[in-house]
Amino acid sequence: MFSRNKTRKVYCGNVAIGGDAPVSIQSMTNVSARNYEALMDQIKALHTAGCQIVRLAVPDEESLKVFKRVCETSDMPVVADIHFDYRLAIGAIEAGASKIRINPGNIGSKEKIRAVVDAASERNVPIRVGVNSGSLEQDIIRKYGVSPEGICESGLKNCALIEDMGYGNLVLSLKSSNVADTYSAYLLASEKTDIPLHIGVTEAGTIKSGILKSAVGLGGLLLRGIGNTMRVSLTADPVQEIYAAKDILKACGLIKEGPNLISCPTCGRTAIDLFSIAKEVEEIIHSKYADKEITVAVMGCAVNGPGEAKEADFGIAGGKGVGLIFSKGEIIKKVEENKLKDELFKLIDEYFEKK
């Protein structure tokens, strides 16, 4: 197992970020910041899906009042996303925010930043310094252009500004819509600071393209031990962000909860409708065994399938009109093709009944 990058630890409500804490999953609401009922419906759905931290935009005084109600009733820590108005940042802290996200560069003068830092320090509320490639300072752009080096320097400079004010309860994010720039910026930062890193590819896109970009960028970082909390940014229902984040963490070996499907890409030896079987098996294991730790394989070749998927707890391998049920590479029985799924799930049910 790869080693995790060493960082300080901060707490967003009851969720630890950094240190020896596992990578936490975040999302952001996308309904009106002034609609309490819609916000709470979305927050409850996110929490049910496995979200651990939720972020809300707080663009004005009316939304700040709603934000306070959300903080009082949410089942998970609530982060205030603040741009430009330092008074809203202070108001969100006073309203019960578990963390605030700001870009010091658009908050204004040092005096305004200090007022936010003082309010956060008084209540021990962590500050996420969020830097995006699209909002770099002009002196940074002149020096580096829009580049990983510029993104990293901007983030570290803004963190240093707050640390010089005596407050180190920080999280840092360095996001770009460019996957390679995002990856490189976080890699540079991980070598220069022990501040916990919130990783994400910003404006990643729709479900298909957004998950692909996030899997490449965030998966690469996670496999290097970089990243302490994450958001998969999608133009979609934010619940989909949670499912995608869990899948990425699972693929990186960082979480083991929940079912895992192994299926072969098929070849000329395949003699059953493997595509339909694999799709149906995947749907069933994710609905029926969503909270179980189990690996199930669907293989097209009865000759090599059991051996190639020997790490699977249970699996099926197809033949011509018949197939094999196997467990940990060992063949259990041969059954007719139309009974493969039924026999597979019968064995899985018996397995969990005995546990």
mmCIF file with all atom_site columns, N, CA, C and O in Angstrom, residues 130-179:
data_model
loop_
_atom_site.group_PDB
_atom_site.id
_atom_site.type_symbol
_atom_site.label_atom_id
_atom_site.label_alt_id
_atom_site.label_comp_id
_atom_site.label_asym_id
_atom_site.label_entity_id
_atom_site.label_seq_id
_atom_site.pdbx_PDB_ins_code
_atom_site.Cartn_x
_atom_site.Cartn_y
_atom_site.Cartn_z
_atom_site.occupancy
_atom_site.B_iso_or_equiv
_atom_site.pdbx_formal_charge
_atom_site.auth_seq_id
_atom_site.auth_comp_id
_atom_site.auth_asym_id
_atom_site.auth_atom_id
_atom_site.pdbx_PDB_model_num
ATOM 1   N N  . GLY A 1 130 ? -9.260  28.651 -1.319  1.00 0.00 ? 130 GLY A N  1
ATOM 2   C CA . GLY A 1 130 ? -9.570  28.047 -2.609  1.00 0.00 ? 130 GLY A CA 1
ATOM 3   C C  . GLY A 1 130 ? -9.064  28.886 -3.756  1.00 0.00 ? 130 GLY A C  1
ATOM 4   O O  . GLY A 1 130 ? -9.495  30.024 -3.944  1.00 0.00 ? 130 GLY A O  1
ATOM 5   N N  . VAL A 1 131 ? -8.131  28.339 -4.516  1.00 0.00 ? 131 VAL A N  1
ATOM 6   C CA . VAL A 1 131 ? -7.558  29.046 -5.662  1.00 0.00 ? 131 VAL A CA 1
ATOM 7   C C  . VAL A 1 131 ? -7.954  28.330 -6.939  1.00 0.00 ? 131 VAL A C  1
ATOM 8   O O  . VAL A 1 131 ? -7.824  27.110 -7.037  1.00 0.00 ? 131 VAL A O  1
ATOM 9   N N  . ASN A 1 132 ? -8.438  29.072 -7.921  1.00 0.00 ? 132 ASN A N  1
ATOM 10  C CA . ASN A 1 132 ? -8.780  28.537 -9.227  1.00 0.00 ? 132 ASN A CA 1
ATOM 11  C C  . ASN A 1 132 ? -7.890  29.161 -10.295 1.00 0.00 ? 132 ASN A C  1
ATOM 12  O O  . ASN A 1 132 ? -7.499  30.333 -10.186 1.00 0.00 ? 132 ASN A O  1
ATOM 13  N N  . SER A 1 133 ? -7.629  28.392 -11.333 1.00 0.00 ? 133 SER A N  1
ATOM 14  C CA . SER A 1 133 ? -6.766  28.896 -12.406 1.00 0.00 ? 133 SER A CA 1
ATOM 15  C C  . SER A 1 133 ? -7.373  30.119 -13.087 1.00 0.00 ? 133 SER A C  1
ATOM 16  O O  . SER A 1 133 ? -6.642  30.951 -13.644 1.00 0.00 ? 133 SER A O  1
ATOM 17  N N  . GLY A 1 134 ? -8.692  30.250 -13.031 1.00 0.00 ? 134 GLY A N  1
ATOM 18  C CA . GLY A 1 134 ? -9.341  31.374 -13.700 1.00 0.00 ? 134 GLY A CA 1
ATOM 19  C C  . GLY A 1 134 ? -9.340  32.661 -12.905 1.00 0.00 ? 134 GLY A C  1
ATOM 20  O O  . GLY A 1 134 ? -9.816  33.689 -13.408 1.00 0.00 ? 134 GLY A O  1
ATOM 21  N N  . SER A 1 135 ? -8.831  32.633 -11.680 1.00 0.00 ? 135 SER A N  1
ATOM 22  C CA . SER A 1 135 ? -8.870  33.853 -10.863 1.00 0.00 ? 135 SER A CA 1
ATOM 23  C C  . SER A 1 135 ? -7.523  34.135 -10.196 1.00 0.00 ? 135 SER A C  1
ATOM 24  O O  . SER A 1 135 ? -7.467  34.574 -9.054  1.00 0.00 ? 135 SER A O  1
ATOM 25  N N  . LEU A 1 136 ? -6.443  33.869 -10.928 1.00 0.00 ? 136 LEU A N  1
ATOM 26  C CA . LEU A 1 136 ? -5.111  34.129 -10.383 1.00 0.00 ? 136 LEU A CA 1
ATOM 27  C C  . LEU A 1 136 ? -4.820  35.627 -10.363 1.00 0.00 ? 136 LEU A C  1
ATOM 28  O O  . LEU A 1 136 ? -5.301  36.388 -11.211 1.00 0.00 ? 136 LEU A O  1
ATOM 29  N N  . GLU A 1 137 ? -3.987  36.047 -9.404  1.00 0.00 ? 137 GLU A N  1
ATOM 30  C CA . GLU A 1 137 ? -3.588  37.437 -9.308  1.00 0.00 ? 137 GLU A CA 1
ATOM 31  C C  . GLU A 1 137 ? -2.747  37.830 -10.528 1.00 0.00 ? 137 GLU A C  1
ATOM 32  O O  . GLU A 1 137 ? -2.032  37.015 -11.103 1.00 0.00 ? 137 GLU A O  1
ATOM 33  N N  . GLN A 1 138 ? -2.833  39.102 -10.904 1.00 0.00 ? 138 GLN A N  1
ATOM 34  C CA . GLN A 1 138 ? -2.139  39.563 -12.105 1.00 0.00 ? 138 GLN A CA 1
ATOM 35  C C  . GLN A 1 138 ? -0.619  39.421 -11.997 1.00 0.00 ? 138 GLN A C  1
ATOM 36  O O  . GLN A 1 138 ? 0.057   39.115 -12.989 1.00 0.00 ? 138 GLN A O  1
ATOM 37  N N  . ASP A 1 139 ? -0.065  39.637 -10.794 1.00 0.00 ? 139 ASP A N  1
ATOM 38  C CA . ASP A 1 139 ? 1.384   39.490 -10.659 1.00 0.00 ? 139 ASP A CA 1
ATOM 39  C C  . ASP A 1 139 ? 1.812   38.029 -10.841 1.00 0.00 ? 139 ASP A C  1
ATOM 40  O O  . ASP A 1 139 ? 2.885   37.745 -11.391 1.00 0.00 ? 139 ASP A O  1
ATOM 41  N N  . ILE A 1 140 ? 0.968   37.110 -10.431 1.00 0.00 ? 140 ILE A N  1
ATOM 42  C CA . ILE A 1 140 ? 1.241   35.686 -10.635 1.00 0.00 ? 140 ILE A CA 1
ATOM 43  C C  . ILE A 1 140 ? 1.189   35.352 -12.124 1.00 0.00 ? 140 ILE A C  1
ATOM 44  O O  . ILE A 1 140 ? 2.053   34.631 -12.657 1.00 0.00 ? 140 ILE A O  1
ATOM 45  N N  . ILE A 1 141 ? 0.184   35.874 -12.819 1.00 0.00 ? 141 ILE A N  1
ATOM 46  C CA . ILE A 1 141 ? 0.040   35.609 -14.249 1.00 0.00 ? 141 ILE A CA 1
ATOM 47  C C  . ILE A 1 141 ? 1.229   36.173 -15.021 1.00 0.00 ? 141 ILE A C  1
ATOM 48  O O  . ILE A 1 141 ? 1.748   35.539 -15.943 1.00 0.00 ? 141 ILE A O  1
ATOM 49  N N  . ARG A 1 142 ? 1.660   37.387 -14.641 1.00 0.00 ? 142 ARG A N  1
ATOM 50  C CA . ARG A 1 142 ? 2.822   37.968 -15.324 1.00 0.00 ? 142 ARG A CA 1
ATOM 51  C C  . ARG A 1 142 ? 4.076   37.127 -15.122 1.00 0.00 ? 142 ARG A C  1
ATOM 52  O O  . ARG A 1 142 ? 4.925   37.015 -16.017 1.00 0.00 ? 142 ARG A O  1
ATOM 53  N N  . LYS A 1 143 ? 4.184   36.532 -13.957 1.00 0.00 ? 143 LYS A N  1
ATOM 54  C CA . LYS A 1 143 ? 5.386   35.752 -13.626 1.00 0.00 ? 143 LYS A CA 1
ATOM 55  C C  . LYS A 1 143 ? 5.352   34.355 -14.223 1.00 0.00 ? 143 LYS A C  1
ATOM 56  O O  . LYS A 1 143 ? 6.348   33.874 -14.769 1.00 0.00 ? 143 LYS A O  1
ATOM 57  N N  . TYR A 1 144 ? 4.200   33.682 -14.146 1.00 0.00 ? 144 TYR A N  1
ATOM 58  C CA . TYR A 1 144 ? 4.116   32.271 -14.534 1.00 0.00 ? 144 TYR A CA 1
ATOM 59  C C  . TYR A 1 144 ? 3.145   31.980 -15.679 1.00 0.00 ? 144 TYR A C  1
ATOM 60  O O  . TYR A 1 144 ? 3.182   30.878 -16.241 1.00 0.00 ? 144 TYR A O  1
ATOM 61  N N  . GLY A 1 145 ? 2.257   32.949 -15.975 1.00 0.00 ? 145 GLY A N  1
ATOM 62  C CA . GLY A 1 145 ? 1.138   32.608 -16.822 1.00 0.00 ? 145 GLY A CA 1
ATOM 63  C C  . GLY A 1 145 ? 0.159   31.762 -16.025 1.00 0.00 ? 145 GLY A C  1
ATOM 64  O O  . GLY A 1 145 ? 0.319   31.563 -14.816 1.00 0.00 ? 145 GLY A O  1
ATOM 65  N N  . VAL A 1 146 ? -0.884  31.262 -16.700 1.00 0.00 ? 146 VAL A N  1
ATOM 66  C CA . VAL A 1 146 ? -1.821  30.353 -16.035 1.00 0.00 ? 146 VAL A CA 1
ATOM 67  C C  . VAL A 1 146 ? -1.208  28.959 -16.127 1.00 0.00 ? 146 VAL A C  1
ATOM 68  O O  . VAL A 1 146 ? -1.269  28.297 -17.155 1.00 0.00 ? 146 VAL A O  1
ATOM 69  N N  . SER A 1 147 ? -0.594  28.540 -15.039 1.00 0.00 ? 147 SER A N  1
ATOM 70  C CA . SER A 1 147 ? 0.213   27.313 -15.045 1.00 0.00 ? 147 SER A CA 1
ATOM 71  C C  . SER A 1 147 ? 0.147   26.657 -13.672 1.00 0.00 ? 147 SER A C  1
ATOM 72  O O  . SER A 1 147 ? -0.265  27.281 -12.687 1.00 0.00 ? 147 SER A O  1
ATOM 73  N N  . PRO A 1 148 ? 0.569   25.393 -13.574 1.00 0.00 ? 148 PRO A N  1
ATOM 74  C CA . PRO A 1 148 ? 0.605   24.745 -12.253 1.00 0.00 ? 148 PRO A CA 1
ATOM 75  C C  . PRO A 1 148 ? 1.463   25.510 -11.255 1.00 0.00 ? 148 PRO A C  1
ATOM 76  O O  . PRO A 1 148 ? 1.090   25.624 -10.082 1.00 0.00 ? 148 PRO A O  1
ATOM 77  N N  . GLU A 1 149 ? 2.579   26.051 -11.730 1.00 0.00 ? 149 GLU A N  1
ATOM 78  C CA . GLU A 1 149 ? 3.459   26.816 -10.831 1.00 0.00 ? 149 GLU A CA 1
ATOM 79  C C  . GLU A 1 149 ? 2.749   28.060 -10.298 1.00 0.00 ? 149 GLU A C  1
ATOM 80  O O  . GLU A 1 149 ? 2.852   28.399 -9.116  1.00 0.00 ? 149 GLU A O  1
ATOM 81  N N  . GLY A 1 150 ? 2.000   28.730 -11.189 1.00 0.00 ? 150 GLY A N  1
ATOM 82  C CA . GLY A 1 150 ? 1.274   29.922 -10.757 1.00 0.00 ? 150 GLY A CA 1
ATOM 83  C C  . GLY A 1 150 ? 0.141   29.593 -9.806  1.00 0.00 ? 150 GLY A C  1
ATOM 84  O O  . GLY A 1 150 ? -0.082  30.294 -8.811  1.00 0.00 ? 150 GLY A O  1
ATOM 85  N N  . ILE A 1 151 ? -0.601  28.521 -10.102 1.00 0.00 ? 151 ILE A N  1
ATOM 86  C CA . ILE A 1 151 ? -1.701  28.110 -9.227  1.00 0.00 ? 151 ILE A CA 1
ATOM 87  C C  . ILE A 1 151 ? -1.168  27.769 -7.840  1.00 0.00 ? 151 ILE A C  1
ATOM 88  O O  . ILE A 1 151 ? -1.715  28.189 -6.818  1.00 0.00 ? 151 ILE A O  1
ATOM 89  N N  . CYS A 1 152 ? -0.076  27.004 -7.796  1.00 0.00 ? 152 CYS A N  1
ATOM 90  C CA . CYS A 1 152 ? 0.515   26.603 -6.521  1.00 0.00 ? 152 CYS A CA 1
ATOM 91  C C  . CYS A 1 152 ? 1.015   27.815 -5.744  1.00 0.00 ? 152 CYS A C  1
ATOM 92  O O  . CYS A 1 152 ? 0.747   27.948 -4.551  1.00 0.00 ? 152 CYS A O  1
ATOM 93  N N  . GLU A 1 153 ? 1.734   28.707 -6.424  1.00 0.00 ? 153 GLU A N  1
ATOM 94  C CA . GLU A 1 153 ? 2.286   29.872 -5.712  1.00 0.00 ? 153 GLU A CA 1
ATOM 95  C C  . GLU A 1 153 ? 1.173   30.758 -5.172  1.00 0.00 ? 153 GLU A C  1
ATOM 96  O O  . GLU A 1 153 ? 1.267   31.277 -4.055  1.00 0.00 ? 153 GLU A O  1
ATOM 97  N N  . SER A 1 154 ? 0.106   30.919 -5.932  1.00 0.00 ? 154 SER A N  1
ATOM 98  C CA . SER A 1 154 ? -1.010  31.727 -5.458  1.00 0.00 ? 154 SER A CA 1
ATOM 99  C C  . SER A 1 154 ? -1.603  31.128 -4.190  1.00 0.00 ? 154 SER A C  1
ATOM 100 O O  . SER A 1 154 ? -1.864  31.833 -3.209  1.00 0.00 ? 154 SER A O  1
ATOM 101 N N  . GLY A 1 155 ? -1.826  29.813 -4.196  1.00 0.00 ? 155 GLY A N  1
ATOM 102 C CA . GLY A 1 155 ? -2.401  29.162 -3.027  1.00 0.00 ? 155 GLY A CA 1
ATOM 103 C C  . GLY A 1 155 ? -1.512  29.271 -1.809  1.00 0.00 ? 155 GLY A C  1
ATOM 104 O O  . GLY A 1 155 ? -1.983  29.605 -0.704  1.00 0.00 ? 155 GLY A O  1
ATOM 105 N N  . LEU A 1 156 ? -0.227  29.006 -1.984  1.00 0.00 ? 156 LEU A N  1
ATOM 106 C CA . LEU A 1 156 ? 0.697   29.053 -0.847  1.00 0.00 ? 156 LEU A CA 1
ATOM 107 C C  . LEU A 1 156 ? 0.873   30.471 -0.335  1.00 0.00 ? 156 LEU A C  1
ATOM 108 O O  . LEU A 1 156 ? 0.997   30.695 0.875   1.00 0.00 ? 156 LEU A O  1
ATOM 109 N N  . LYS A 1 157 ? 0.872   31.452 -1.242  1.00 0.00 ? 157 LYS A N  1
ATOM 110 C CA . LYS A 1 157 ? 1.000   32.854 -0.833  1.00 0.00 ? 157 LYS A CA 1
ATOM 111 C C  . LYS A 1 157 ? -0.192  33.280 0.017   1.00 0.00 ? 157 LYS A C  1
ATOM 112 O O  . LYS A 1 157 ? -0.032  33.952 1.054   1.00 0.00 ? 157 LYS A O  1
ATOM 113 N N  . ASN A 1 158 ? -1.394  32.872 -0.392  1.00 0.00 ? 158 ASN A N  1
ATOM 114 C CA . ASN A 1 158 ? -2.588  33.248 0.360   1.00 0.00 ? 158 ASN A CA 1
ATOM 115 C C  . ASN A 1 158 ? -2.683  32.523 1.697   1.00 0.00 ? 158 ASN A C  1
ATOM 116 O O  . ASN A 1 158 ? -3.163  33.090 2.681   1.00 0.00 ? 158 ASN A O  1
ATOM 117 N N  . CYS A 1 159 ? -2.199  31.276 1.730   1.00 0.00 ? 159 CYS A N  1
ATOM 118 C CA . CYS A 1 159 ? -2.146  30.568 3.019   1.00 0.00 ? 159 CYS A CA 1
ATOM 119 C C  . CYS A 1 159 ? -1.146  31.239 3.955   1.00 0.00 ? 159 CYS A C  1
ATOM 120 O O  . CYS A 1 159 ? -1.408  31.390 5.154   1.00 0.00 ? 159 CYS A O  1
ATOM 121 N N  . ALA A 1 160 ? -0.005  31.626 3.392   1.00 0.00 ? 160 ALA A N  1
ATOM 122 C CA . ALA A 1 160 ? 1.025   32.288 4.213   1.00 0.00 ? 160 ALA A CA 1
ATOM 123 C C  . ALA A 1 160 ? 0.506   33.599 4.793   1.00 0.00 ? 160 ALA A C  1
ATOM 124 O O  . ALA A 1 160 ? 0.831   33.967 5.933   1.00 0.00 ? 160 ALA A O  1
ATOM 125 N N  . LEU A 1 161 ? -0.323  34.305 4.018   1.00 0.00 ? 161 LEU A N  1
ATOM 126 C CA . LEU A 1 161 ? -0.909  35.552 4.498   1.00 0.00 ? 161 LEU A CA 1
ATOM 127 C C  . LEU A 1 161 ? -1.727  35.309 5.767   1.00 0.00 ? 161 LEU A C  1
ATOM 128 O O  . LEU A 1 161 ? -1.625  36.056 6.752   1.00 0.00 ? 161 LEU A O  1
ATOM 129 N N  . ILE A 1 162 ? -2.509  34.240 5.778   1.00 0.00 ? 162 ILE A N  1
ATOM 130 C CA . ILE A 1 162 ? -3.330  33.925 6.948   1.00 0.00 ? 162 ILE A CA 1
ATOM 131 C C  . ILE A 1 162 ? -2.472  33.392 8.089   1.00 0.00 ? 162 ILE A C  1
ATOM 132 O O  . ILE A 1 162 ? -2.680  33.750 9.259   1.00 0.00 ? 162 ILE A O  1
ATOM 133 N N  . GLU A 1 163 ? -1.493  32.550 7.766   1.00 0.00 ? 163 GLU A N  1
ATOM 134 C CA . GLU A 1 163 ? -0.603  32.029 8.815   1.00 0.00 ? 163 GLU A CA 1
ATOM 135 C C  . GLU A 1 163 ? 0.183   33.150 9.472   1.00 0.00 ? 163 GLU A C  1
ATOM 136 O O  . GLU A 1 163 ? 0.439   33.111 10.686  1.00 0.00 ? 163 GLU A O  1
ATOM 137 N N  . ASP A 1 164 ? 0.555   34.161 8.709   1.00 0.00 ? 164 ASP A N  1
ATOM 138 C CA . ASP A 1 164 ? 1.265   35.311 9.287   1.00 0.00 ? 164 ASP A CA 1
ATOM 139 C C  . ASP A 1 164 ? 0.377   36.102 10.242  1.00 0.00 ? 164 ASP A C  1
ATOM 140 O O  . ASP A 1 164 ? 0.874   36.885 11.059  1.00 0.00 ? 164 ASP A O  1
ATOM 141 N N  . MET A 1 165 ? -0.921  35.893 10.135  1.00 0.00 ? 165 MET A N  1
ATOM 142 C CA . MET A 1 165 ? -1.853  36.528 11.071  1.00 0.00 ? 165 MET A CA 1
ATOM 143 C C  . MET A 1 165 ? -2.081  35.659 12.303  1.00 0.00 ? 165 MET A C  1
ATOM 144 O O  . MET A 1 165 ? -2.925  35.959 13.137  1.00 0.00 ? 165 MET A O  1
ATOM 145 N N  . GLY A 1 166 ? -1.332  34.537 12.375  1.00 0.00 ? 166 GLY A N  1
ATOM 146 C CA . GLY A 1 166 ? -1.371  33.692 13.567  1.00 0.00 ? 166 GLY A CA 1
ATOM 147 C C  . GLY A 1 166 ? -2.383  32.580 13.521  1.00 0.00 ? 166 GLY A C  1
ATOM 148 O O  . GLY A 1 166 ? -2.715  31.994 14.564  1.00 0.00 ? 166 GLY A O  1
ATOM 149 N N  . TYR A 1 167 ? -2.904  32.245 12.324  1.00 0.00 ? 167 TYR A N  1
ATOM 150 C CA . TYR A 1 167 ? -3.922  31.201 12.237  1.00 0.00 ? 167 TYR A CA 1
ATOM 151 C C  . TYR A 1 167 ? -3.515  30.142 11.217  1.00 0.00 ? 167 TYR A C  1
ATOM 152 O O  . TYR A 1 167 ? -3.266  30.442 10.049  1.00 0.00 ? 167 TYR A O  1
ATOM 153 N N  . GLY A 1 168 ? -3.420  28.891 11.680  1.00 0.00 ? 168 GLY A N  1
ATOM 154 C CA . GLY A 1 168 ? -2.971  27.819 10.805  1.00 0.00 ? 168 GLY A CA 1
ATOM 155 C C  . GLY A 1 168 ? -3.987  26.727 10.569  1.00 0.00 ? 168 GLY A C  1
ATOM 156 O O  . GLY A 1 168 ? -3.671  25.663 10.032  1.00 0.00 ? 168 GLY A O  1
ATOM 157 N N  . ASN A 1 169 ? -5.247  26.981 10.950  1.00 0.00 ? 169 ASN A N  1
ATOM 158 C CA . ASN A 1 169 ? -6.311  25.990 10.794  1.00 0.00 ? 169 ASN A CA 1
ATOM 159 C C  . ASN A 1 169 ? -6.843  26.080 9.359   1.00 0.00 ? 169 ASN A C  1
ATOM 160 O O  . ASN A 1 169 ? -7.922  26.598 9.101   1.00 0.00 ? 169 ASN A O  1
ATOM 161 N N  . LEU A 1 170 ? -6.049  25.545 8.424   1.00 0.00 ? 170 LEU A N  1
ATOM 162 C CA . LEU A 1 170 ? -6.291  25.781 7.004   1.00 0.00 ? 170 LEU A CA 1
ATOM 163 C C  . LEU A 1 170 ? -6.430  24.489 6.211   1.00 0.00 ? 170 LEU A C  1
ATOM 164 O O  . LEU A 1 170 ? -5.891  23.444 6.576   1.00 0.00 ? 170 LEU A O  1
ATOM 165 N N  . VAL A 1 171 ? -7.155  24.594 5.099   1.00 0.00 ? 171 VAL A N  1
ATOM 166 C CA . VAL A 1 171 ? -7.209  23.574 4.052   1.00 0.00 ? 171 VAL A CA 1
ATOM 167 C C  . VAL A 1 171 ? -6.962  24.323 2.747   1.00 0.00 ? 171 VAL A C  1
ATOM 168 O O  . VAL A 1 171 ? -7.388  25.471 2.590   1.00 0.00 ? 171 VAL A O  1
ATOM 169 N N  . LEU A 1 172 ? -6.276  23.675 1.811   1.00 0.00 ? 172 LEU A N  1
ATOM 170 C CA . LEU A 1 172 ? -5.911  24.346 0.564   1.00 0.00 ? 172 LEU A CA 1
ATOM 171 C C  . LEU A 1 172 ? -6.461  23.584 -0.633  1.00 0.00 ? 172 LEU A C  1
ATOM 172 O O  . LEU A 1 172 ? -6.342  22.360 -0.705  1.00 0.00 ? 172 LEU A O  1
ATOM 173 N N  . SER A 1 173 ? -7.066  24.310 -1.580  1.00 0.00 ? 173 SER A N  1
ATOM 174 C CA . SER A 1 173 ? -7.456  23.694 -2.850  1.00 0.00 ? 173 SER A CA 1
ATOM 175 C C  . SER A 1 173 ? -6.858  24.490 -3.999  1.00 0.00 ? 173 SER A C  1
ATOM 176 O O  . SER A 1 173 ? -6.752  25.722 -3.943  1.00 0.00 ? 173 SER A O  1
ATOM 177 N N  . LEU A 1 174 ? -6.453  23.774 -5.043  1.00 0.00 ? 174 LEU A N  1
ATOM 178 C CA . LEU A 1 174 ? -5.765  24.360 -6.193  1.00 0.00 ? 174 LEU A CA 1
ATOM 179 C C  . LEU A 1 174 ? -6.389  23.775 -7.452  1.00 0.00 ? 174 LEU A C  1
ATOM 180 O O  . LEU A 1 174 ? -5.898  22.804 -8.002  1.00 0.00 ? 174 LEU A O  1
ATOM 181 N N  . LYS A 1 175 ? -7.458  24.380 -7.913  1.00 0.00 ? 175 LYS A N  1
ATOM 182 C CA . LYS A 1 175 ? -8.248  23.724 -8.954  1.00 0.00 ? 175 LYS A CA 1
ATOM 183 C C  . LYS A 1 175 ? -8.118  24.401 -10.319 1.00 0.00 ? 175 LYS A C  1
ATOM 184 O O  . LYS A 1 175 ? -7.957  25.609 -10.423 1.00 0.00 ? 175 LYS A O  1
ATOM 185 N N  . SER A 1 176 ? -8.212  23.550 -11.326 1.00 0.00 ? 176 SER A N  1
ATOM 186 C CA . SER A 1 176 ? -8.263  23.999 -12.710 1.00 0.00 ? 176 SER A CA 1
ATOM 187 C C  . SER A 1 176 ? -9.189  23.057 -13.451 1.00 0.00 ? 176 SER A C  1
ATOM 188 O O  . SER A 1 176 ? -9.406  21.919 -13.035 1.00 0.00 ? 176 SER A O  1
ATOM 189 N N  . SER A 1 177 ? -9.752  23.514 -14.573 1.00 0.00 ? 177 SER A N  1
ATOM 190 C CA . SER A 1 177 ? -10.535 22.613 -15.412 1.00 0.00 ? 177 SER A CA 1
ATOM 191 C C  . SER A 1 177 ? -9.621  21.760 -16.280 1.00 0.00 ? 177 SER A C  1
ATOM 192 O O  . SER A 1 177 ? -10.064 20.809 -16.915 1.00 0.00 ? 177 SER A O  1
ATOM 193 N N  . ASN A 1 178 ? -8.331  22.101 -16.290 1.00 0.00 ? 178 ASN A N  1
ATOM 194 C CA . ASN A 1 178 ? -7.327  21.320 -17.007 1.00 0.00 ? 178 ASN A CA 1
ATOM 195 C C  . ASN A 1 178 ? -6.783  20.247 -16.071 1.00 0.00 ? 178 ASN A C  1
ATOM 196 O O  . ASN A 1 178 ? -6.204  20.552 -15.031 1.00 0.00 ? 178 ASN A O  1
ATOM 197 N N  . VAL A 1 179 ? -6.969  18.992 -16.433 1.00 0.00 ? 179 VAL A N  1
ATOM 198 C CA . VAL A 1 179 ? -6.611  17.890 -15.540 1.00 0.00 ? 179 VAL A CA 1
ATOM 199 C C  . VAL A 1 179 ? -5.119  17.878 -15.236 1.00 0.00 ? 179 VAL A C  1
ATOM 200 O O  . VAL A 1 179 ? -4.708  17.726 -14.081 1.00 0.00 ? 179 VAL A O  1
#
